[in-house]
C-alpha cells in the first residue's frame, strides 16, 4: 500500500510522487478493529466526522442530511471560498477534527478557480484523508490529476440512468447493470473525458445504456438479473487497487468498443489514495442505493483509518464536535437555523421588550351563513378603498393546500407599518427603515445589518404566554404581515441586484387586531393583542379594555351581518368610460425575439454547466389611473382562485398588491416543522421523462446563487415584489410565506405583472415565450376587464358592504 505522509505545512505545496511499499498488512479481526477504536466488540462505533465543502450548490444540504444520518453526527459545512488552505490544514491535520471530506456538487467547471475554490488544493494535499467528490467534486478529482473536462454528449438534469460498476468498494452490496435496479439521478452538463484519465485514476462506474429512465418506472430492482459485488462483512482493504472481490476483470470504459460509445463515465477512484468521485447525485431521493454509497464511504473511512495512527489520534484527541463547530466553524446564521427550529430554544431566546397577551373569540359555523369570506372583509375592512389592510386569502382550499384566511386593517396601539428600502444594490449594504404608527407619526432610521436582521430582533424581543392561544387551530395569532421583495436576496447570499426596485424592498404591518376564517368548518375567530407592560396606568387594564371593546364591536358587526342579507355596493356610484384608458394595453418589456434570445443564452449557460435550470422572467406594464384596486382583486380571486392568494394595501406608498399565488414558499409551525408546498419545482406529472423535465421550475434556478447572478445579467428591470414572498411572521415565532407569482402590483397609477418560466436543457425558446404569455394571461385579463369600466376620478370610490 501507499506510504502515507502529511502534506507540508502551508504555504508550500506537496511535491514529488507518492511512495509505494510492498508491505502488506494482515487484515485485523473485528475484535482487533474494535480494540483499536477504543470499543469492545458489539459496542456502537464512534461517529465519523465529515468536513463538507459547499461549492455553492442547492443540493449541499441534502448531502448534509444523509451524512448526518449515516455518520451519527452532522458534518461541518464550509464554503469553498470561506477557508484558505491554511485553515483546512489547521483543522484537518493540527486539530485533527475530521475523519473524511466530501466535496459537493456546484455550478461551473473545476478549471475555473472561482467555481472550485480550495477544493483542488485539498485534493492535491490531503492524500491520507478519505475524500468523496460528488458531481463537480468528482470532476475536480479528475481535473487535478490531469483529466480533461468536456461537454457531455447531452446535458442531463433531473433524469435517471441505470449504472454499471466493477465492484469497487464504494459500490459494495449494490447491483450493477441493466434492469439491476441501480438507478441514479443525474444533474450535469460536463463530464470527465474517459480517455484522458491518467494512470493515477481508474474508472469504476458508467452508464449501462443510453436510455433515460422515468420516475414512473418500477422502483423494485430485478434481483434475478442483477449482480451484487463484494461483501460488507469483509471490508478491510489491503490494497486500494484490489477493489473487485470477484477476481473478474471488467473492461475499462477507457477501452470501450464502438458499440459502447454511449457509456458516460459516472465514477472514478484514485489508484493509491482513498479518493473517490461520482458524477451522479447519491443524495437524491430518487437515486437507488444512495445512502448505501454514503455508508460504504463511511466504512472505507474507518478501515482506511486503521492503517494510519492519525485516525486513532483524531478519535482520541480532537475536541467535542458540537462545541467545536459552534465556536469555530459554522456560520452563525447556519447555527441559528438549527436553534430556530427547536421549540424550547425559541421561547428561551426572547430577551424582553414586550409581553404580549392575546384575547380571542370564536363564532361557530359562521362563514356559510353570510356567503363567504369576501363579505366579511368588505364589511370590516373594505371602506376607504381598503387602505392599510391585508387579506391572506385562501380563496381556493382544494387538495387541502390551505385552510385559513387572515384579514385585518389599521388596528390599536400596537399597530405600525414598516417600510424598508435598500441603501444600495449590493450585499451587506443595509437600508433605510420608516416606521409609521396608527396616528400617522413616523420614525426613520438606518439599519446597518438589513431588514431581515431587524425583523428577527423584533420577533425575539417579544415575550408571550402559550396558554393564550391554546385551542386555536392555526399559527398566526397577530404580528408581522406583509411582503419581502426579490431584491432582498442581497441579504441572503446574493452579491448584488442589477437594478433598483421602484417599490419598497419590504413592507410590513404589525397587526394587533385580526379576523381568521376556517374554511374547513366555517368557524370565524376574532383576535386582539395587547402589551401587558404598556398601558396608561401601568398595569395593562386600560389597553385590555380597549382590545376587549374591539373584540365585542367586531363580533356585533358580524352577528348583525348574519341576521340580514348582505349585498355589496361600491358607494352606489356608476361607472364612467374613459376612451384614453380603454386604449391602454400591456407593454411587454422585451420583444419576442429578445426574450427568445435570452432563453438561448440560458441554454448556453446550462450547456456549459453553470446551472441546471434558470427561471427567466420579464415584466409587462400599463397605466391604471383611477382603477379600483380592491375591485380588481375581488375579480382576480373569483376568476383565478388560489390557496395562497393575498391582498395588501399600503396607502402611504400608493401601493396595492393583488396576488393569486398557487405556491407556498416556506412555513414553520408551532411544532417546529418546516414545510414547502408544493415541493419546489414540482407539478402534475408529465407523460414522458422529457415532459417531466420541461414541467419542473423554480423562481431562480439551481444552483441558486450562480443562477441569480446569471439572471441578473439577462433581466434588464428589477423584479420588485414579483418573485418575493407575502405572508406573516407571528409573534409566537411561526411563519408562513407564499411565492409571489400570478400577481398584479398597482403602484403610482401603473400595473405591473411579472411572468416567466424555468429554462432547462430540453427547453425550446419559442415554447418558453408562449409559456410566459400563458402564465400572465389570468392577471392581465382581469386588469383589462377592470380597465373597461372606470370610476369617475372626481369622486371617491370605496368598497363596502351595506346591510339592508
mmCIF file of C-alpha atoms in Angstrom, residues 372-375 391 393-396 405 519 632-642 645 659-660 782:
data_model
loop_
_atom_site.group_PDB
_atom_site.id
_atom_site.type_symbol
_atom_site.label_atom_id
_atom_site.label_comp_id
_atom_site.label_asym_id
_atom_site.label_seq_id
_atom_site.Cartn_x
_atom_site.Cartn_y
_atom_site.Cartn_z
ATOM 1 C CA UNK A 372 -68.131 33.718 2.186
ATOM 2 C CA UNK A 373 -65.015 35.494 3.443
ATOM 3 C CA UNK A 374 -65.309 38.217 0.777
ATOM 4 C CA UNK A 375 -68.355 39.621 2.569
ATOM 5 C CA UNK A 391 -56.012 39.669 3.498
ATOM 6 C CA UNK A 393 -56.777 34.761 1.377
ATOM 7 C CA UNK A 394 -57.181 31.022 0.896
ATOM 8 C CA UNK A 395 -59.619 31.591 -1.951
ATOM 9 C CA UNK A 396 -59.033 28.010 -3.086
ATOM 10 C CA UNK A 405 -57.686 33.106 5.779
ATOM 11 C CA UNK A 519 -62.661 27.201 5.545
ATOM 12 C CA UNK A 632 -59.629 44.270 -9.273
ATOM 13 C CA UNK A 633 -58.539 41.854 -6.545
ATOM 14 C CA UNK A 634 -62.073 40.568 -5.966
ATOM 15 C CA UNK A 635 -62.374 39.851 -9.668
ATOM 16 C CA UNK A 636 -58.963 38.150 -9.724
ATOM 17 C CA UNK A 637 -59.763 35.841 -6.789
ATOM 18 C CA UNK A 638 -63.043 34.899 -8.458
ATOM 19 C CA UNK A 639 -61.547 34.124 -11.849
ATOM 20 C CA UNK A 640 -58.290 32.598 -10.591
ATOM 21 C CA UNK A 641 -58.805 31.277 -7.021
ATOM 22 C CA UNK A 642 -55.604 30.180 -5.310
ATOM 23 C CA UNK A 645 -53.699 34.380 -2.576
ATOM 24 C CA UNK A 659 -51.857 38.108 -5.643
ATOM 25 C CA UNK A 660 -53.327 34.747 -6.741
ATOM 26 C CA UNK A 782 -58.530 40.900 -15.082
#
